Amino acid sequence: LSSGRAYKGVDPTDGKVLWEHTWSTSYGVNAADPILSGTQLFISSGYNKGCALLDLASAEPKEVWRSRVKKNQLNASVLIDGHLYGSDGDTDKSASLKCIDFATGTEKWSDAGVGFCSLIAADGKLIVMTAKGELIIAKASTTKFEPISRTPVLTGRCWTAPVLANGHIYVRNAAGDMQCLAVQ
């Protein structure tokens, strides 16, 4: 679980707190979902806080690394083959799409042209929705950003992650406008 001040591991059967890791942000916001892989937990926050990889193998979490290489303000990254892909930065114009190494936190590439975005992954591809309403399908590459297709699908502010279900991608904007796109 996350709050504005910490991440906590909780026993789902009785709600008992098993561990706690302090993680405070300027506005008390830890909105991006953490990503668990084995005994390691990736956490990331915006507002120039940064990210960290925690090892949860013992009773107390241990930081494997901490960095400002990735700052997820609202939406979580996705983990594919040991690499994290996601928006770095806040909803202003300074955000970019980045790929970093999960184990080390080393940046593999960054693309400022995408800006603030949300994304999901499927079939080795990134399904990216930009804040300005452009839907991008890209190869999940560790060497560079490789878009396969780019299509404007909505106008207005788009901060919600796309949804893939039954051969369709669903997207929406802050005004509540939605699109359902058939995909192959």
Coordinates of N, CA and C in Angstrom, one line a residue:
L1 N 0.8 -1.2 0.0 CA 0.0 0.0 0.0 C 0.9 1.2 0.0
S2 N 0.3 2.3 -0.6 CA 1.1 3.6 -0.5 C 0.3 4.7 0.1
S3 N 1.0 5.6 0.7 CA 0.3 6.8 1.2 C 1.2 8.0 0.7
G4 N 1.0 9.1 1.2 CA 1.8 10.3 0.8 C 3.1 10.2 1.5
R5 N 3.3 9.3 2.5 CA 4.5 9.3 3.3 C 5.3 8.0 3.3
A6 N 4.7 6.9 2.8 CA 5.4 5.6 2.9 C 4.7 4.6 2.0
Y7 N 5.4 3.5 1.8 CA 4.9 2.3 1.2 C 4.9 1.3 2.3
K8 N 3.9 0.5 2.3 CA 3.7 -0.5 3.4 C 3.4 -1.9 2.8
G9 N 3.9 -2.9 3.4 CA 3.5 -4.3 3.1 C 2.5 -4.7 4.1
V10 N 1.4 -5.2 3.7 CA 0.3 -5.5 4.6 C -0.1 -7.0 4.4
D11 N -0.3 -7.7 5.5 CA -0.9 -9.1 5.4 C -2.3 -9.0 5.0
P12 N -2.7 -9.6 3.9 CA -4.1 -9.5 3.4 C -5.1 -10.2 4.2
T13 N -4.7 -11.1 5.1 CA -5.7 -11.8 5.9 C -6.1 -11.0 7.1
D14 N -5.2 -10.2 7.7 CA -5.6 -9.5 8.9 C -5.3 -8.0 8.9
G15 N -4.7 -7.5 7.8 CA -4.3 -6.1 7.7 C -3.1 -5.6 8.5
K16 N -2.4 -6.6 9.1 CA -1.2 -6.3 9.9 C -0.1 -5.7 9.0
V17 N 0.5 -4.6 9.4 CA 1.6 -4.0 8.7 C 2.9 -4.9 8.9
L18 N 3.4 -5.4 7.8 CA 4.6 -6.3 7.9 C 5.9 -5.5 7.7
W19 N 5.9 -4.4 6.9 CA 7.0 -3.6 6.8 C 6.6 -2.2 6.3
E20 N 7.5 -1.2 6.4 CA 7.2 0.1 6.0 C 8.5 0.8 5.5
H21 N 8.3 1.5 4.4 CA 9.5 2.2 3.8 C 9.0 3.7 3.6
T22 N 9.7 4.6 4.3 CA 9.4 6.0 4.2 C 9.6 6.5 2.8
W23 N 8.7 7.2 2.2 CA 8.8 7.8 0.9 C 7.9 9.0 0.7
S24 N 8.4 10.1 1.1 CA 7.6 11.4 1.1 C 7.8 12.2 -0.1
T25 N 6.7 12.8 -0.6 CA 6.8 13.7 -1.7 C 6.3 15.1 -1.3
S26 N 6.6 16.1 -2.2 CA 6.3 17.5 -1.9 C 4.8 17.6 -1.5
Y27 N 3.9 17.0 -2.2 CA 2.5 17.2 -2.1 C 1.8 16.0 -1.4
G28 N 2.6 15.0 -0.8 CA 2.1 13.9 -0.2 C 1.3 13.0 -1.2
V29 N 1.9 12.8 -2.4 CA 1.2 12.0 -3.4 C 2.2 10.9 -3.9
N30 N 1.8 9.7 -3.7 CA 2.4 8.5 -4.3 C 1.4 7.8 -5.2
A31 N 1.1 8.3 -6.3 CA -0.1 7.8 -7.1 C 0.2 6.6 -8.0
A32 N 1.5 6.5 -8.5 CA 1.8 5.4 -9.4 C 1.9 4.1 -8.7
D33 N 1.2 3.1 -9.2 CA 1.3 1.8 -8.6 C 2.7 1.2 -8.6
P34 N 3.2 0.6 -7.4 CA 4.5 0.0 -7.4 C 4.5 -1.3 -8.3
I35 N 5.6 -1.7 -8.7 CA 5.8 -2.9 -9.5 C 6.6 -4.0 -8.8
L36 N 6.0 -5.1 -8.5 CA 6.7 -6.2 -7.8 C 7.2 -7.3 -8.8
S37 N 8.4 -7.6 -8.6 CA 9.0 -8.7 -9.4 C 9.8 -9.6 -8.5
G38 N 9.4 -10.8 -8.2 CA 10.1 -11.6 -7.2 C 10.0 -11.0 -5.9
T39 N 11.1 -10.7 -5.3 CA 11.2 -10.0 -4.0 C 11.6 -8.6 -4.1
Q40 N 11.6 -8.1 -5.3 CA 12.0 -6.7 -5.5 C 10.7 -5.8 -5.9
L41 N 10.7 -4.6 -5.3 CA 9.6 -3.7 -5.5 C 10.1 -2.4 -6.1
F42 N 9.6 -2.0 -7.2 CA 10.0 -0.7 -7.8 C 8.9 0.4 -7.4
I43 N 9.4 1.5 -6.8 CA 8.5 2.6 -6.4 C 8.9 3.8 -7.1
S44 N 8.0 4.7 -7.5 CA 8.3 5.9 -8.2 C 7.3 7.0 -8.0
S45 N 7.7 8.2 -7.8 CA 6.8 9.3 -7.6 C 7.2 10.5 -8.4
G46 N 6.3 11.4 -8.7 CA 6.6 12.6 -9.4 C 7.0 13.7 -8.5
Y47 N 6.8 15.0 -8.9 CA 7.2 16.1 -8.1 C 8.7 16.1 -7.8
N48 N 9.5 15.6 -8.8 CA 11.0 15.5 -8.7 C 11.5 14.6 -7.6
K49 N 10.6 13.7 -7.1 CA 11.0 12.7 -6.0 C 12.0 11.7 -6.6
G50 N 11.5 11.0 -7.7 CA 12.4 9.9 -8.2 C 11.8 8.5 -8.0
C51 N 12.7 7.6 -8.0 CA 12.3 6.2 -7.9 C 13.4 5.4 -7.1
A52 N 13.0 4.2 -6.7 CA 13.9 3.3 -6.0 C 13.5 1.9 -6.2
L53 N 14.4 1.0 -6.1 CA 14.2 -0.5 -6.1 C 14.4 -1.0 -4.7
L54 N 13.4 -1.6 -4.1 CA 13.5 -2.2 -2.8 C 13.6 -3.7 -2.9
D55 N 14.4 -4.3 -2.0 CA 14.5 -5.7 -1.9 C 13.7 -6.1 -0.6
L56 N 12.7 -6.9 -0.8 CA 11.8 -7.3 0.3 C 12.1 -8.7 0.9
A57 N 13.3 -9.2 0.6 CA 13.6 -10.6 1.0 C 13.7 -10.8 2.5
S58 N 14.0 -9.7 3.2 CA 14.2 -9.8 4.7 C 13.0 -9.0 5.3
A59 N 13.0 -9.0 6.7 CA 11.9 -8.4 7.4 C 11.8 -6.9 7.1
E60 N 12.9 -6.2 6.9 CA 12.9 -4.8 6.6 C 13.3 -4.6 5.1
P61 N 12.6 -3.7 4.4 CA 13.0 -3.5 3.0 C 14.4 -2.8 2.9
K62 N 15.2 -3.2 1.9 CA 16.5 -2.6 1.7 C 16.5 -2.0 0.3
E63 N 17.0 -0.7 0.3 CA 17.1 -0.1 -1.0 C 18.3 -0.7 -1.8
V64 N 18.0 -1.2 -3.0 CA 19.0 -1.7 -3.9 C 19.6 -0.5 -4.7
W65 N 18.8 0.4 -5.1 CA 19.2 1.7 -5.7 C 18.1 2.7 -5.5
R66 N 18.5 4.0 -5.6 CA 17.6 5.1 -5.6 C 18.1 6.2 -6.6
S67 N 17.2 6.8 -7.3 CA 17.6 7.7 -8.4 C 16.4 8.7 -8.8
R68 N 16.8 9.7 -9.5 CA 15.8 10.6 -10.1 C 15.6 10.3 -11.6
V69 N 16.2 9.2 -12.1 CA 16.1 8.8 -13.5 C 14.7 8.7 -13.9
K70 N 13.8 8.3 -13.1 CA 12.4 8.0 -13.4 C 11.5 8.6 -12.3
K71 N 10.5 9.4 -12.8 CA 9.6 10.1 -11.8 C 8.2 10.0 -12.3
N72 N 7.5 8.9 -11.9 CA 6.1 8.6 -12.3 C 5.2 9.5 -11.5
Q73 N 4.6 10.5 -12.1 CA 3.7 11.4 -11.3 C 2.3 10.7 -11.0
L74 N 1.7 10.1 -12.1 CA 0.4 9.6 -11.9 C 0.3 8.1 -12.3
N75 N 0.8 7.7 -13.4 CA 0.6 6.4 -14.0 C 1.9 5.5 -13.8
A76 N 1.7 4.3 -13.5 CA 2.7 3.3 -13.3 C 3.5 3.1 -14.7
S77 N 4.7 2.6 -14.5 CA 5.5 2.1 -15.7 C 5.0 0.6 -15.9
V78 N 5.6 0.0 -16.9 CA 5.3 -1.4 -17.2 C 6.7 -2.1 -17.2
L79 N 6.7 -3.3 -16.7 CA 8.0 -4.1 -16.7 C 7.9 -5.2 -17.8
I80 N 8.9 -5.1 -18.7 CA 9.0 -6.1 -19.7 C 10.5 -6.6 -19.8
D81 N 10.7 -7.9 -19.6 CA 12.0 -8.5 -19.8 C 13.1 -7.7 -19.1
G82 N 12.9 -7.3 -17.8 CA 13.9 -6.7 -17.0 C 14.0 -5.2 -17.3
H83 N 13.1 -4.6 -18.0 CA 13.2 -3.1 -18.3 C 11.9 -2.5 -18.0
L84 N 11.9 -1.3 -17.4 CA 10.7 -0.5 -17.1 C 10.5 0.6 -18.2
Y85 N 9.3 0.7 -18.7 CA 8.9 1.7 -19.7 C 7.8 2.6 -19.1
G86 N 8.0 3.9 -19.2 CA 6.9 4.7 -18.7 C 7.2 6.2 -18.7
S87 N 6.3 7.0 -18.3 CA 6.4 8.4 -18.4 C 7.3 8.9 -17.2
D88 N 8.2 9.8 -17.5 CA 9.1 10.4 -16.6 C 8.8 11.9 -16.5
G89 N 8.4 12.3 -15.3 CA 8.1 13.7 -15.1 C 6.7 14.0 -14.8
D90 N 6.4 15.3 -14.6 CA 5.0 15.7 -14.2 C 4.2 16.0 -15.5
T91 N 3.0 16.4 -15.3 CA 2.1 16.6 -16.4 C 2.4 17.9 -17.2
D92 N 3.4 18.6 -16.8 CA 3.8 19.8 -17.5 C 4.6 19.4 -18.8
K93 N 5.2 20.3 -19.5 CA 5.9 20.0 -20.7 C 7.3 19.3 -20.6
S94 N 7.7 19.1 -19.3 CA 9.1 18.5 -19.2 C 9.1 17.0 -19.2
A95 N 8.0 16.4 -19.3 CA 7.9 14.9 -19.2 C 8.4 14.2 -20.5
S96 N 8.9 13.0 -20.4 CA 9.3 12.2 -21.5 C 9.0 10.7 -21.3
L97 N 9.0 9.9 -22.3 CA 8.9 8.5 -22.2 C 10.3 7.9 -22.1
K98 N 10.4 7.0 -21.1 CA 11.8 6.5 -20.8 C 11.7 5.0 -20.7
C99 N 12.9 4.4 -20.9 CA 13.2 3.0 -20.6 C 14.4 2.9 -19.7
I100 N 14.2 2.2 -18.6 CA 15.3 2.0 -17.7 C 15.5 0.6 -17.3
D101 N 16.7 0.2 -16.9 CA 17.0 -1.2 -16.5 C 16.4 -1.4 -15.1
F102 N 15.6 -2.4 -14.9 CA 15.0 -2.6 -13.6 C 16.0 -2.9 -12.5
A103 N 17.0 -3.7 -12.7 CA 18.0 -4.1 -11.7 C 18.9 -3.0 -11.3
T104 N 19.3 -2.1 -12.2 CA 20.3 -1.1 -11.9 C 19.8 0.4 -11.9
G105 N 18.6 0.6 -12.5 CA 18.1 2.0 -12.6 C 18.8 2.8 -13.7
T106 N 19.6 2.1 -14.6 CA 20.3 2.8 -15.6 C 19.4 3.2 -16.8
E107 N 19.4 4.4 -17.2 CA 18.6 4.8 -18.3 C 19.1 4.2 -19.6
K108 N 18.2 3.6 -20.4 CA 18.5 3.0 -21.7 C 18.2 4.0 -22.8
W109 N 17.0 4.7 -22.7 CA 16.7 5.8 -23.7 C 15.6 6.6 -23.1
S110 N 15.5 7.8 -23.8 CA 14.4 8.8 -23.4 C 13.9 9.5 -24.6
D111 N 12.6 9.7 -24.7 CA 12.1 10.4 -25.9 C 11.1 11.5 -25.4
A112 N 11.7 12.7 -25.5 CA 10.9 13.9 -25.0 C 9.7 14.2 -25.9
G113 N 9.8 13.7 -27.2 CA 8.7 14.0 -28.1 C 7.3 13.4 -27.7
V114 N 7.3 12.4 -26.9 CA 6.1 11.8 -26.5 C 5.5 12.6 -25.4
G115 N 6.3 13.2 -24.5 CA 5.7 14.0 -23.4 C 5.1 13.1 -22.3
F116 N 4.2 13.7 -21.5 CA 3.5 13.0 -20.5 C 2.6 12.0 -21.1
C117 N 2.6 10.8 -20.6 CA 1.8 9.7 -21.2 C 1.4 8.7 -20.1
S118 N 0.5 7.8 -20.5 CA 0.2 6.6 -19.8 C 0.3 5.4 -20.8
L119 N 0.6 4.2 -20.2 CA 0.8 3.1 -21.2 C 0.5 1.8 -20.5
I120 N 0.3 0.8 -21.4 CA 0.2 -0.6 -21.0 C 1.1 -1.4 -22.0
A121 N 1.2 -2.7 -21.7 CA 2.0 -3.5 -22.6 C 1.2 -4.8 -23.0
A122 N 1.5 -5.2 -24.2 CA 0.9 -6.5 -24.7 C 1.7 -7.0 -25.9
D123 N 1.9 -8.3 -25.9 CA 2.6 -8.9 -27.0 C 3.9 -8.2 -27.4
G124 N 4.7 -7.8 -26.5 CA 6.0 -7.2 -26.8 C 5.9 -5.8 -27.3
K125 N 4.7 -5.2 -27.1 CA 4.5 -3.8 -27.6 C 4.1 -2.9 -26.5
L126 N 4.4 -1.6 -26.6 CA 3.8 -0.6 -25.7 C 2.6 0.0 -26.4
I127 N 1.6 0.2 -25.6 CA 0.4 0.9 -26.1 C 0.3 2.2 -25.3
V128 N 0.7 3.3 -25.9 CA 0.9 4.5 -25.2 C -0.2 5.5 -25.6
M129 N -0.7 6.2 -24.6 CA -1.7 7.3 -24.8 C -1.0 8.6 -24.3
T130 N -0.8 9.5 -25.2 CA -0.1 10.8 -24.8 C -1.2 11.7 -24.1
A131 N -0.7 12.6 -23.4 CA -1.6 13.6 -22.7 C -2.4 14.4 -23.6
K132 N -1.9 14.5 -24.9 CA -2.7 15.3 -25.9 C -3.6 14.4 -26.8
G133 N -3.7 13.1 -26.5 CA -4.7 12.3 -27.2 C -4.2 11.5 -28.4
E134 N -2.8 11.3 -28.5 CA -2.3 10.5 -29.5 C -2.1 9.1 -29.0
L135 N -2.5 8.1 -29.8 CA -2.3 6.7 -29.4 C -1.1 6.2 -30.2
I136 N -0.1 5.7 -29.5 CA 1.1 5.2 -30.1 C 1.3 3.7 -29.8
I137 N 1.5 2.9 -30.8 CA 1.9 1.5 -30.6 C 3.4 1.5 -31.0
A138 N 4.2 1.0 -30.0 CA 5.6 0.9 -30.2 C 6.2 -0.4 -29.8
K139 N 7.3 -0.7 -30.4 CA 8.0 -1.9 -30.1 C 8.7 -1.7 -28.7
A140 N 8.6 -2.7 -27.8 CA 9.3 -2.6 -26.5 C 10.8 -2.8 -26.7
S141 N 11.5 -1.8 -27.2 CA 12.9 -1.9 -27.4 C 13.7 -1.3 -26.3
T142 N 14.8 -1.9 -26.0 CA 15.7 -1.4 -25.0 C 16.8 -0.5 -25.5
T143 N 16.8 -0.3 -26.9 CA 17.9 0.5 -27.5 C 17.4 1.9 -27.9
K144 N 16.1 2.0 -28.3 CA 15.6 3.3 -28.7 C 14.0 3.2 -28.8
F145 N 13.4 4.3 -28.8 CA 11.9 4.4 -29.0 C 11.6 4.1 -30.4
E146 N 10.8 3.0 -30.6 CA 10.5 2.5 -32.0 C 9.0 2.5 -32.2
P147 N 8.4 3.6 -32.6 CA 6.9 3.6 -32.8 C 6.6 2.8 -34.1
I148 N 5.6 2.0 -34.0 CA 5.0 1.3 -35.2 C 3.9 2.1 -35.8
S149 N 3.1 2.7 -35.0 CA 2.0 3.6 -35.5 C 1.7 4.7 -34.5
R150 N 1.2 5.8 -35.0 CA 0.9 7.0 -34.2 C -0.4 7.5 -34.8
T151 N -1.4 7.7 -34.0 CA -2.7 8.2 -34.5 C -3.4 9.1 -33.4
P152 N -3.8 10.3 -33.8 CA -4.5 11.1 -32.9 C -5.9 10.6 -32.8
V153 N -6.4 10.3 -31.5 CA -7.7 9.7 -31.4 C -8.6 10.5 -30.5
L154 N -8.1 11.4 -29.7 CA -8.9 12.2 -28.8 C -8.3 13.6 -28.7
T155 N -9.1 14.6 -28.2 CA -8.6 15.9 -27.9 C -8.8 16.1 -26.4
G156 N -8.2 17.2 -25.9 CA -8.2 17.5 -24.5 C -7.2 16.7 -23.7
R157 N -7.3 16.8 -22.4 CA -6.3 16.2 -21.5 C -6.6 14.7 -21.4
C158 N -5.6 13.9 -21.7 CA -5.7 12.4 -21.6 C -4.7 11.9 -20.6
W159 N -5.0 11.6 -19.4 CA -4.1 11.0 -18.4 C -4.4 9.6 -18.1
T160 N -5.5 9.0 -18.5 CA -5.9 7.7 -18.2 C -5.2 6.7 -19.1
A161 N -4.7 5.6 -18.5 CA -4.1 4.5 -19.2 C -5.1 3.9 -20.2
P162 N -4.6 3.5 -21.4 CA -5.5 2.8 -22.3 C -5.8 1.4 -21.7
V163 N -6.9 0.8 -22.2 CA -7.3 -0.5 -21.8 C -7.4 -1.4 -23.1
L164 N -6.8 -2.6 -23.0 CA -6.9 -3.6 -24.1 C -7.8 -4.7 -23.6
A165 N -8.8 -5.0 -24.4 CA -9.7 -6.1 -24.1 C -10.4 -6.6 -25.3
N166 N -10.3 -7.9 -25.5 CA -11.0 -8.6 -26.6 C -10.8 -8.0 -28.0
G167 N -9.5 -7.6 -28.3 CA -9.2 -7.1 -29.6 C -9.5 -5.6 -29.8
H168 N -9.8 -4.9 -28.7 CA -10.1 -3.5 -28.8 C -9.3 -2.7 -27.8
I169 N -8.9 -1.5 -28.1 CA -8.2 -0.6 -27.2 C -9.2 0.5 -26.9
Y170 N -9.4 0.7 -25.6 CA -10.3 1.7 -25.1 C -9.5 2.9 -24.5
V171 N -9.8 4.1 -24.9 CA -9.1 5.3 -24.4 C -10.2 6.4 -24.0
R172 N -9.8 7.3 -23.1 CA -10.7 8.3 -22.8 C -10.0 9.6 -22.3
N173 N -10.6 10.7 -22.4 CA -10.0 12.0 -21.9 C -10.7 12.4 -20.6
A174 N -10.2 13.6 -20.1 CA -10.7 14.1 -18.8 C -12.2 14.5 -18.9
A175 N -12.6 14.9 -20.1 CA -14.0 15.3 -20.3 C -15.0 14.1 -20.4
G176 N -14.4 12.9 -20.4 CA -15.2 11.7 -20.5 C -15.5 11.2 -21.8
D177 N -14.9 11.8 -22.9 CA -15.1 11.3 -24.2 C -14.3 10.0 -24.3
M178 N -14.8 9.0 -25.0 CA -14.2 7.7 -25.2 C -14.1 7.3 -26.6
Q179 N -13.1 6.5 -26.9 CA -13.0 5.8 -28.2 C -12.7 4.4 -28.0
C180 N -13.3 3.5 -28.9 CA -13.0 2.1 -28.9 C -12.5 1.8 -30.2
L181 N -11.2 1.3 -30.2 CA -10.5 1.0 -31.5 C -10.2 -0.4 -31.7
A182 N -10.7 -1.0 -32.8 CA -10.4 -2.4 -33.1 C -8.9 -2.6 -33.5
V183 N -8.3 -3.6 -32.9 CA -6.9 -3.8 -33.3 C -6.7 -5.3 -33.7
Q184 N -5.7 -5.5 -34.5 CA -5.4 -6.9 -35.0 C -4.5 -7.6 -34.1

